[in-house]
Each structure stands twice: as C-alpha cells, then as structure tokens.
Amino acid sequence: QPCWREYLTTRIEQNMVVNCTCPISECRAQPTTAFIYSIVSSEEIIAKYEKALLRRYVECCSNLTWCTNPQGCDQILLKDGLGYGAACSKCSWISCFNCNFPEAHYPASCSHMSRMTCAKCNHGFCWRCLKPWKPNHKDYYNCSAMVSKAAWQEKRFQDYNERCTFHHHAREFALSLRNSISSIREMPKIRNLTFVLDACKVLEQARKVLAYSCVYSYYKQDTESMDIVEQQTESLELLTNAL
C-alpha cells in the first residue's frame, strides 16, 4: 500500500493520473477512482486528482468549455451552438466558442480575429499589437524592414488599428472605473451606486463593440453596406463618448 500511495501521489502531482496504469510493465490495468480514494489519504492530493478528472471531463465534452477570461476564471461554460457564448456567470466574461480568440468579438468574424499575414513572407501577426502570432505572442514585430514600414505607412490599416487600440484602452478604463466604484459601494455613506455601475458596464460593452467594428470595417469591401455600418458605428461612438 505505501508503494501504491507514493506512485499515485507522484502521478497526480505530475498531472498524469488520468491515464496511468499499473506500475508492473506487463499489466495495463488502470486504477479506479474508488481504489485511488482508498489509497491516497492527503486531502490536497485528492483535490488535485478531482481537478484532473474535471479537466478531462470538460475536454471530452464537445458542448463544454472553460471560460477564456485572460485574468483567470475556473468556470465551465455550456456552448449554445450560436458561435458567441453567454456571459460567464462568475466573471461576466463572454467567450467565443468557434475560435481560439479569448473573447466574443462581434461584429468581427472568427476569420477576421485569427490573425493577419504578411503577403511577402507569410509572417503571422496580431491585429491589435502587430506582434508575432507565434511562438508566444510576446516578441516585437519581426518582419523585413521594408514590409514593416509598408504596413505602418498604409493609412487605412493604421487608422483602423489606432481606432481599435484606442477603444480597447478605453474599455479597460471603464472596467477599472467599475471595479473602483464596486470597492466603495459598501461604505455606510454611499447607499446606492447601482446606476453608476450599470453605466460603466454599458460603457465597457460599447467600447468592445466599437473596437471589433474597426476589425470588421477594415476587412469589408462592400461600399454600399459599409456606409450604413460606418454611420451606425459613428452614432454609437458619439453616444459612447457622451456616456
């Protein structure tokens, strides 16, 4: 029993317990959950084991996924099949179920959000910051000087990129403001700031739509329909600025 306990504990700590087999090389039997509970007594190790089981279950279910909030969230979401998920009940983050982009990005499509690619060298880079898509999205834009210069000098791209970046920063301000207000709403002298919190939430959502509208507008070429989109975007931006 001590040997089994040490073996299973090591496997759990290494996140290798789900598919582990009997340590005897000729035996392919897998320890059951009941057997693991009877051998491992540490509550901390058991908690890690249960988390591993939960991760495996979510990965195996096509209609389940984890919340993609980059700030960290352990909530499990049910995919609705519509492409854009409902807000997470724990952190209110809205994830996209159709692509690897970390949040829902309406009105931009998933293909818009995936990445941009240099026509000369096929170098993939991020729309928001122009940093490389691979390997870790942390290094600075690393294409040839001529291509990099051309990308920055293309006025249409630069204008949309700057507007997109501005709205993302403004959205972060709205989120920061909402968090600041939330931290003081329990003070005795301040009875109710719900209307201010609601305004901050609407402001954050509007900035998000405006940011991804820039991506949508950049890729769309249909002038007739884009006139309507640009008019609606301009109207939303004016109202958002007023708010």
C-alpha positions as a Markdown table, in Angstrom:
| # | Residue | x | y | z |
|---|---|---|---|---|
| 1 | Gln | 0.0 | 0.0 | 0.0 |
| 2 | Pro | 2.8 | 2.6 | 0.7 |
| 3 | Cys | 4.2 | 1.9 | -2.7 |
| 4 | Trp | 0.9 | 2.4 | -4.4 |
| 5 | Arg | 0.3 | 5.6 | -2.4 |
| 6 | Glu | 3.7 | 7.0 | -3.4 |
| 7 | Tyr | 3.1 | 6.0 | -7.1 |
| 8 | Leu | -0.3 | 7.5 | -7.3 |
| 9 | Thr | 0.7 | 10.7 | -5.5 |
| 10 | Thr | 3.5 | 11.2 | -7.9 |
| 11 | Arg | 1.2 | 10.7 | -10.9 |
| 12 | Ile | -1.4 | 13.1 | -9.5 |
| 13 | Glu | 1.2 | 15.8 | -8.8 |
| 14 | Gln | 2.6 | 15.4 | -12.4 |
| 15 | Asn | -0.9 | 15.6 | -13.9 |
| 16 | Met | -0.5 | 12.1 | -15.3 |
| 17 | Val | -3.0 | 10.2 | -13.2 |
| 18 | Val | -6.0 | 10.1 | -15.6 |
| 19 | Asn | -4.3 | 7.6 | -18.0 |
| 20 | Cys | -1.9 | 5.9 | -15.6 |
| 21 | Thr | -1.7 | 2.1 | -15.5 |
| 22 | Cys | -0.4 | -0.4 | -13.0 |
| 23 | Pro | 3.4 | 0.1 | -12.4 |
| 24 | Ile | 4.0 | -3.5 | -13.4 |
| 25 | Ser | 5.1 | -3.2 | -17.0 |
| 26 | Glu | 3.2 | -6.3 | -18.2 |
| 27 | Cys | -0.1 | -5.1 | -16.6 |
| 28 | Arg | -2.2 | -2.5 | -18.4 |
| 29 | Ala | -4.9 | -2.2 | -15.7 |
| 30 | Gln | -5.9 | 1.3 | -14.7 |
| 31 | Pro | -6.6 | 2.2 | -11.0 |
| 32 | Thr | -10.2 | 3.1 | -10.4 |
| 33 | Thr | -11.4 | 6.2 | -8.6 |
| 34 | Ala | -12.6 | 4.1 | -5.7 |
| 35 | Phe | -9.1 | 2.5 | -5.4 |
| 36 | Ile | -7.3 | 5.9 | -5.5 |
| 37 | Tyr | -9.6 | 7.2 | -2.8 |
| 38 | Ser | -8.8 | 4.1 | -0.6 |
| 39 | Ile | -5.1 | 4.5 | -1.1 |
| 40 | Val | -4.4 | 8.3 | -1.1 |
| 41 | Ser | -5.3 | 10.0 | 2.2 |
| 42 | Ser | -4.0 | 13.5 | 1.6 |
| 43 | Glu | -6.9 | 16.0 | 1.1 |
| 44 | Glu | -4.6 | 18.2 | -1.0 |
| 45 | Ile | -3.6 | 15.4 | -3.4 |
| 46 | Ile | -7.2 | 14.2 | -3.7 |
| 47 | Ala | -8.3 | 17.8 | -4.6 |
| 48 | Lys | -5.7 | 17.8 | -7.4 |
| 49 | Tyr | -7.0 | 14.4 | -8.6 |
| 50 | Glu | -10.5 | 15.7 | -8.7 |
| 51 | Lys | -9.4 | 18.7 | -10.6 |
| 52 | Ala | -7.7 | 16.4 | -13.1 |
| 53 | Leu | -10.9 | 14.4 | -13.5 |
| 54 | Leu | -12.9 | 17.6 | -14.1 |
| 55 | Arg | -10.4 | 18.9 | -16.7 |
| 56 | Arg | -10.6 | 15.5 | -18.6 |
| 57 | Tyr | -14.4 | 15.6 | -18.5 |
| 58 | Val | -14.6 | 19.1 | -19.9 |
| 59 | Glu | -12.1 | 18.2 | -22.6 |
| 60 | Cys | -14.1 | 15.2 | -23.6 |
| 61 | Cys | -17.4 | 17.0 | -23.9 |
| 62 | Ser | -17.9 | 18.9 | -27.1 |
| 63 | Asn | -20.6 | 21.1 | -25.6 |
| 64 | Leu | -18.4 | 22.3 | -22.6 |
| 65 | Thr | -15.5 | 24.6 | -22.4 |
| 66 | Trp | -13.6 | 26.7 | -19.9 |
| 67 | Cys | -14.2 | 30.5 | -19.5 |
| 68 | Thr | -11.4 | 32.2 | -21.5 |
| 69 | Asn | -11.1 | 35.3 | -19.3 |
| 70 | Pro | -7.3 | 36.1 | -19.6 |
| 71 | Gln | -7.4 | 37.3 | -16.0 |
| 72 | Gly | -8.2 | 33.7 | -14.9 |
| 73 | Cys | -11.5 | 32.0 | -14.3 |
| 74 | Asp | -12.3 | 28.4 | -13.4 |
| 75 | Gln | -15.9 | 28.5 | -14.6 |
| 76 | Ile | -17.2 | 25.8 | -17.0 |
| 77 | Leu | -19.4 | 27.1 | -19.9 |
| 78 | Leu | -22.1 | 25.4 | -21.9 |
| 79 | Lys | -21.8 | 26.0 | -25.6 |
| 80 | Asp | -25.0 | 27.2 | -27.1 |
| 81 | Gly | -24.1 | 26.4 | -30.7 |
| 82 | Leu | -24.6 | 30.0 | -31.8 |
| 83 | Gly | -20.9 | 31.0 | -32.0 |
| 84 | Tyr | -21.0 | 33.6 | -29.3 |
| 85 | Gly | -21.3 | 32.4 | -25.7 |
| 86 | Ala | -23.4 | 33.9 | -22.9 |
| 87 | Ala | -21.6 | 35.9 | -20.3 |
| 88 | Cys | -19.9 | 33.8 | -17.7 |
| 89 | Ser | -22.0 | 33.7 | -14.5 |
| 90 | Lys | -18.9 | 34.1 | -12.4 |
| 91 | Cys | -16.8 | 36.8 | -14.0 |
| 92 | Ser | -19.2 | 38.1 | -16.8 |
| 93 | Trp | -16.6 | 37.4 | -19.5 |
| 94 | Ile | -18.0 | 36.5 | -22.9 |
| 95 | Ser | -16.1 | 33.8 | -24.7 |
| 96 | Cys | -16.1 | 32.8 | -28.4 |
| 97 | Phe | -16.9 | 29.1 | -28.9 |
| 98 | Asn | -15.9 | 28.9 | -32.5 |
| 99 | Cys | -12.2 | 30.0 | -32.5 |
| 100 | Asn | -9.2 | 30.5 | -30.2 |
| 101 | Phe | -9.6 | 34.2 | -29.7 |
| 102 | Pro | -10.1 | 34.8 | -26.0 |
| 103 | Glu | -13.4 | 36.6 | -26.1 |
| 104 | Ala | -16.5 | 37.1 | -28.3 |
| 105 | His | -15.7 | 39.6 | -30.9 |
| 106 | Tyr | -19.0 | 40.6 | -32.7 |
| 107 | Pro | -19.3 | 42.1 | -35.3 |
| 108 | Ala | -15.9 | 40.9 | -36.5 |
| 109 | Ser | -15.9 | 37.2 | -37.6 |
| 110 | Cys | -13.7 | 34.5 | -36.3 |
| 111 | Ser | -11.6 | 34.6 | -39.5 |
| 112 | His | -11.1 | 38.3 | -39.0 |
| 113 | Met | -9.8 | 37.8 | -35.5 |
| 114 | Ser | -7.5 | 34.8 | -36.1 |
| 115 | Arg | -4.5 | 36.8 | -37.4 |
| 116 | Met | -3.1 | 38.9 | -40.2 |
| 117 | Thr | -0.4 | 37.5 | -42.6 |
| 118 | Cys | 2.3 | 39.3 | -44.4 |
| 119 | Ala | 1.9 | 38.8 | -48.2 |
| 120 | Lys | 5.7 | 38.7 | -48.7 |
| 121 | Cys | 7.0 | 36.3 | -46.1 |
| 122 | Asn | 3.7 | 34.8 | -44.6 |
| 123 | His | 4.6 | 36.1 | -41.2 |
| 124 | Gly | 1.5 | 36.0 | -39.0 |
| 125 | Phe | 0.9 | 38.8 | -36.6 |
| 126 | Cys | -1.7 | 40.1 | -34.2 |
| 127 | Trp | -4.2 | 42.7 | -35.3 |
| 128 | Arg | -4.2 | 44.6 | -32.0 |
| 129 | Cys | -0.5 | 45.0 | -31.3 |
| 130 | Leu | 1.3 | 43.8 | -34.5 |
| 131 | Lys | 3.4 | 41.4 | -32.5 |
| 132 | Pro | 4.1 | 37.9 | -33.9 |
| 133 | Trp | 1.4 | 35.3 | -33.6 |
| 134 | Lys | 4.0 | 32.6 | -32.9 |
| 135 | Pro | 5.6 | 31.3 | -30.9 |
| 136 | Asn | 4.3 | 33.1 | -27.8 |
| 137 | His | 2.8 | 36.4 | -28.9 |
| 138 | Lys | 5.3 | 38.3 | -26.8 |
| 139 | Asp | 8.2 | 39.3 | -29.1 |
| 140 | Tyr | 8.1 | 42.5 | -31.2 |
| 141 | Tyr | 7.0 | 42.6 | -34.8 |
| 142 | Asn | 9.9 | 40.9 | -36.7 |
| 143 | Cys | 9.4 | 41.1 | -40.4 |
| 144 | Ser | 11.7 | 42.7 | -43.0 |
| 145 | Ala | 12.2 | 46.4 | -42.6 |
| 146 | Met | 10.5 | 47.2 | -46.0 |
| 147 | Val | 7.4 | 45.1 | -45.2 |
| 148 | Ser | 7.2 | 46.5 | -41.7 |
| 149 | Lys | 7.5 | 50.1 | -43.0 |
| 150 | Ala | 4.8 | 49.4 | -45.6 |
| 151 | Ala | 2.4 | 48.0 | -43.0 |
| 152 | Trp | 2.7 | 51.1 | -40.9 |
| 153 | Gln | 2.5 | 53.5 | -43.9 |
| 154 | Glu | -0.7 | 52.0 | -45.2 |
| 155 | Lys | -3.0 | 54.8 | -43.9 |
| 156 | Arg | -6.2 | 52.7 | -44.0 |
| 157 | Phe | -4.6 | 50.0 | -41.9 |
| 158 | Gln | -3.0 | 52.4 | -39.5 |
| 159 | Asp | -6.2 | 54.4 | -39.0 |
| 160 | Tyr | -8.3 | 51.3 | -38.2 |
| 161 | Asn | -5.6 | 49.8 | -36.0 |
| 162 | Glu | -5.3 | 53.0 | -34.0 |
| 163 | Arg | -9.0 | 53.3 | -33.5 |
| 164 | Cys | -9.3 | 49.6 | -32.5 |
| 165 | Thr | -6.4 | 50.1 | -29.9 |
| 166 | Phe | -8.0 | 53.3 | -28.6 |
| 167 | His | -11.3 | 51.6 | -27.9 |
| 168 | His | -9.6 | 48.6 | -26.2 |
| 169 | His | -7.8 | 51.0 | -23.9 |
| 170 | Ala | -11.0 | 53.0 | -23.2 |
| 171 | Arg | -12.7 | 49.7 | -22.4 |
| 172 | Glu | -10.0 | 48.9 | -19.9 |
| 173 | Phe | -10.6 | 52.3 | -18.3 |
| 174 | Ala | -14.4 | 51.6 | -18.0 |
| 175 | Leu | -13.6 | 48.2 | -16.4 |
| 176 | Ser | -11.2 | 49.9 | -14.0 |
| 177 | Leu | -13.7 | 52.5 | -13.1 |
| 178 | Arg | -16.4 | 49.9 | -12.4 |
| 179 | Asn | -14.0 | 48.0 | -10.1 |
| 180 | Ser | -13.1 | 51.1 | -8.2 |
| 181 | Ile | -16.7 | 52.0 | -7.7 |
| 182 | Ser | -17.5 | 48.5 | -6.6 |
| 183 | Ser | -14.9 | 48.7 | -3.9 |
| 184 | Ile | -16.5 | 51.7 | -2.3 |
| 185 | Arg | -20.2 | 50.9 | -2.7 |
| 186 | Glu | -20.3 | 49.2 | 0.7 |
| 187 | Met | -19.3 | 52.4 | 2.6 |
| 188 | Pro | -22.0 | 53.5 | 5.0 |
| 189 | Lys | -22.5 | 56.9 | 3.5 |
| 190 | Ile | -23.0 | 55.6 | 0.0 |
| 191 | Arg | -26.3 | 53.9 | -0.2 |
| 192 | Asn | -26.7 | 53.0 | -3.8 |
| 193 | Leu | -24.4 | 53.4 | -6.8 |
| 194 | Thr | -26.1 | 50.7 | -8.9 |
| 195 | Phe | -26.9 | 53.2 | -11.7 |
| 196 | Val | -23.2 | 54.2 | -12.0 |
| 197 | Leu | -22.1 | 50.5 | -12.1 |
| 198 | Asp | -24.7 | 49.9 | -14.8 |
| 199 | Ala | -23.4 | 52.8 | -16.8 |
| 200 | Cys | -19.8 | 51.6 | -16.5 |
| 201 | Lys | -20.9 | 48.1 | -17.7 |
| 202 | Val | -22.7 | 49.6 | -20.8 |
| 203 | Leu | -19.7 | 51.8 | -21.5 |
| 204 | Glu | -17.4 | 48.7 | -21.4 |
| 205 | Gln | -19.7 | 46.8 | -23.7 |
| 206 | Ala | -19.9 | 49.7 | -26.2 |
| 207 | Arg | -16.1 | 50.1 | -26.3 |
| 208 | Lys | -15.8 | 46.4 | -27.0 |
| 209 | Val | -18.3 | 46.6 | -30.0 |
| 210 | Leu | -16.5 | 49.7 | -31.3 |
| 211 | Ala | -13.1 | 48.0 | -31.2 |
| 212 | Tyr | -14.2 | 44.9 | -33.1 |
| 213 | Ser | -16.2 | 47.1 | -35.5 |
| 214 | Cys | -12.9 | 48.5 | -36.6 |
| 215 | Val | -11.7 | 45.0 | -37.5 |
| 216 | Tyr | -15.0 | 44.3 | -39.3 |
| 217 | Ser | -14.8 | 47.5 | -41.3 |
| 218 | Tyr | -11.2 | 47.0 | -42.3 |
| 219 | Tyr | -11.9 | 43.7 | -43.9 |
| 220 | Lys | -15.2 | 44.5 | -45.5 |
| 221 | Gln | -15.1 | 45.9 | -49.0 |
| 222 | Asp | -18.8 | 46.3 | -49.9 |
| 223 | Thr | -19.1 | 50.1 | -50.0 |
| 224 | Glu | -22.9 | 50.3 | -50.1 |
| 225 | Ser | -23.4 | 48.2 | -47.0 |
| 226 | Met | -20.3 | 49.7 | -45.3 |
| 227 | Asp | -21.8 | 53.2 | -45.5 |
| 228 | Ile | -24.6 | 52.0 | -43.2 |
| 229 | Val | -22.2 | 50.2 | -40.8 |
| 230 | Glu | -20.0 | 53.3 | -40.6 |
| 231 | Gln | -23.0 | 55.5 | -39.9 |
| 232 | Gln | -24.1 | 53.2 | -37.1 |
| 233 | Thr | -20.6 | 53.0 | -35.7 |
| 234 | Glu | -20.2 | 56.7 | -35.8 |
| 235 | Ser | -23.5 | 57.2 | -33.9 |
| 236 | Leu | -22.5 | 54.6 | -31.3 |
| 237 | Glu | -19.2 | 56.3 | -30.8 |
| 238 | Leu | -20.8 | 59.7 | -30.3 |
| 239 | Leu | -23.2 | 58.3 | -27.7 |
| 240 | Thr | -20.4 | 56.3 | -26.0 |
| 241 | Asn | -18.2 | 59.4 | -25.7 |
| 242 | Ala | -21.1 | 61.3 | -24.2 |
| 243 | Leu | -21.7 | 58.5 | -21.7 |
